[in-house]
PDB file of C-alpha atoms in Angstrom:
ATOM      1  CA  LEU A   1       0.000   0.000   0.000  1.00 93.00           C
ATOM      2  CA  VAL A   2       2.868   2.357   0.741  1.00 93.00           C
ATOM      3  CA  ALA A   3       4.140   1.853  -2.805  1.00 92.00           C
ATOM      4  CA  CYS A   4       0.693   2.971  -4.005  1.00 93.00           C
ATOM      5  CA  GLY A   5       0.696   6.112  -1.860  1.00 94.00           C
ATOM      6  CA  ILE A   6      -1.353   4.885   1.111  1.00 96.00           C
ATOM      7  CA  THR A   7       0.831   5.468   4.156  1.00 94.00           C
ATOM      8  CA  THR A   8      -1.524   5.624   7.145  1.00 93.00           C
ATOM      9  CA  PRO A   9      -4.495   3.631   8.424  1.00 92.00           C
ATOM     10  CA  GLU A  10      -6.569   6.813   8.245  1.00 92.00           C
ATOM     11  CA  GLU A  11      -5.812   7.187   4.538  1.00 96.00           C
ATOM     12  CA  LEU A  12      -6.706   3.550   3.959  1.00 97.00           C
ATOM     13  CA  ALA A  13      -9.980   3.903   5.877  1.00 95.00           C
ATOM     14  CA  ARG A  14     -11.020   6.787   3.576  1.00 96.00           C
ATOM     15  CA  GLN A  15     -10.455   4.832   0.354  1.00 97.00           C
ATOM     16  CA  ASN A  16     -13.136   3.574  -1.980  1.00 98.00           C
ATOM     17  CA  PRO A  17     -12.293  -0.140  -2.428  1.00 98.00           C
ATOM     18  CA  ALA A  18     -12.857  -0.156  -6.196  1.00 98.00           C
ATOM     19  CA  SER A  19     -10.719   2.962  -6.656  1.00 98.00           C
ATOM     20  CA  LEU A  20      -7.998   1.517  -4.453  1.00 98.00           C
ATOM     21  CA  LEU A  21      -8.025  -1.736  -6.418  1.00 98.00           C
ATOM     22  CA  ALA A  22      -7.644   0.309  -9.617  1.00 97.00           C
ATOM     23  CA  VAL A  23      -4.334   1.579  -8.173  1.00 96.00           C
ATOM     24  CA  VAL A  24      -3.154  -1.617  -6.463  1.00 96.00           C
ATOM     25  CA  GLU A  25      -3.900  -3.991  -9.343  1.00 95.00           C
ATOM     26  CA  PRO A  26      -1.597  -2.379 -11.939  1.00 96.00           C
ATOM     27  CA  PHE A  27       1.158  -2.056  -9.325  1.00 95.00           C
ATOM     28  CA  SER A  28       0.840  -5.748  -8.457  1.00 94.00           C
ATOM     29  CA  ASN A  29       1.633  -6.554 -12.096  1.00 93.00           C
ATOM     30  CA  THR A  30       4.942  -4.652 -12.060  1.00 94.00           C
ATOM     31  CA  LYS A  31       8.281  -6.271 -11.225  1.00 94.00           C
ATOM     32  CA  GLU A  32       8.323  -4.457  -7.876  1.00 94.00           C
ATOM     33  CA  GLY A  33       4.752  -5.543  -7.138  1.00 93.00           C
ATOM     34  CA  GLU A  34       5.534  -9.158  -7.975  1.00 91.00           C
ATOM     35  CA  ARG A  35       8.603  -8.993  -5.730  1.00 92.00           C
ATOM     36  CA  ILE A  36       6.509  -7.710  -2.814  1.00 90.00           C
ATOM     37  CA  ILE A  37       3.723 -10.252  -3.325  1.00 89.00           C
ATOM     38  CA  ARG A  38       6.213 -13.084  -3.956  1.00 86.00           C
ATOM     39  CA  THR A  39       4.225 -16.304  -4.137  1.00 79.00           C
ATOM     40  CA  GLY A  40       1.073 -14.853  -2.587  1.00 85.00           C
ATOM     41  CA  ARG A  41      -2.032 -14.172  -4.576  1.00 89.00           C
ATOM     42  CA  LYS A  42      -2.802 -10.759  -5.984  1.00 92.00           C
ATOM     43  CA  PRO A  43      -5.550  -8.854  -4.151  1.00 93.00           C
ATOM     44  CA  ASP A  44      -9.078  -8.792  -5.502  1.00 95.00           C
ATOM     45  CA  LEU A  45     -11.984  -6.446  -4.722  1.00 97.00           C
ATOM     46  CA  ALA A  46     -13.140  -8.538  -1.753  1.00 97.00           C
ATOM     47  CA  GLU A  47      -9.705  -8.422  -0.129  1.00 95.00           C
ATOM     48  CA  VAL A  48      -9.225  -4.700  -0.763  1.00 97.00           C
ATOM     49  CA  THR A  49     -12.686  -4.056   0.705  1.00 98.00           C
ATOM     50  CA  GLU A  50     -11.621  -5.947   3.843  1.00 97.00           C
ATOM     51  CA  TRP A  51      -8.464  -3.815   4.127  1.00 96.00           C
ATOM     52  CA  VAL A  52     -10.563  -0.635   4.052  1.00 97.00           C
ATOM     53  CA  GLN A  53     -13.078  -2.025   6.563  1.00 96.00           C
ATOM     54  CA  TRP A  54     -10.351  -3.217   8.941  1.00 95.00           C
ATOM     55  CA  ALA A  55      -8.668   0.184   8.822  1.00 93.00           C
ATOM     56  CA  ALA A  56     -11.966   1.954   9.509  1.00 91.00           C
ATOM     57  CA  ASN A  57     -12.800  -0.393  12.391  1.00 90.00           C
ATOM     58  CA  ALA A  58      -9.334  -0.085  13.905  1.00 84.00           C
ATOM     59  CA  ARG A  59      -9.666   3.701  13.957  1.00 63.00           C
ATOM     60  CA  ALA A  60     -13.152   3.470  15.542  1.00 62.00           C
ATOM     61  CA  PHE A  61     -11.936   1.129  18.308  1.00 61.00           C
ATOM     62  CA  LYS A  62      -8.954   3.320  19.075  1.00 61.00           C
ATOM     63  CA  ALA A  63     -11.206   6.370  19.402  1.00 58.00           C
ATOM     64  CA  ALA A  64     -13.583   4.636  21.824  1.00 53.00           C
TER      65      ALA A  64
END
């Protein structure tokens, strides 16, 4: 995510999952992206949506 410009949980929590995937997906196809992912699978919309939800929930719990 840092390589795609998302550097804080707050930034991640504000993302639209489809828009974020549109940034993450092309990066994951680059040599650097493949090196970071290694043998893992590339993220899909469901996984990116979970990232955004987790970030939003983590911020809500911390504030409580």
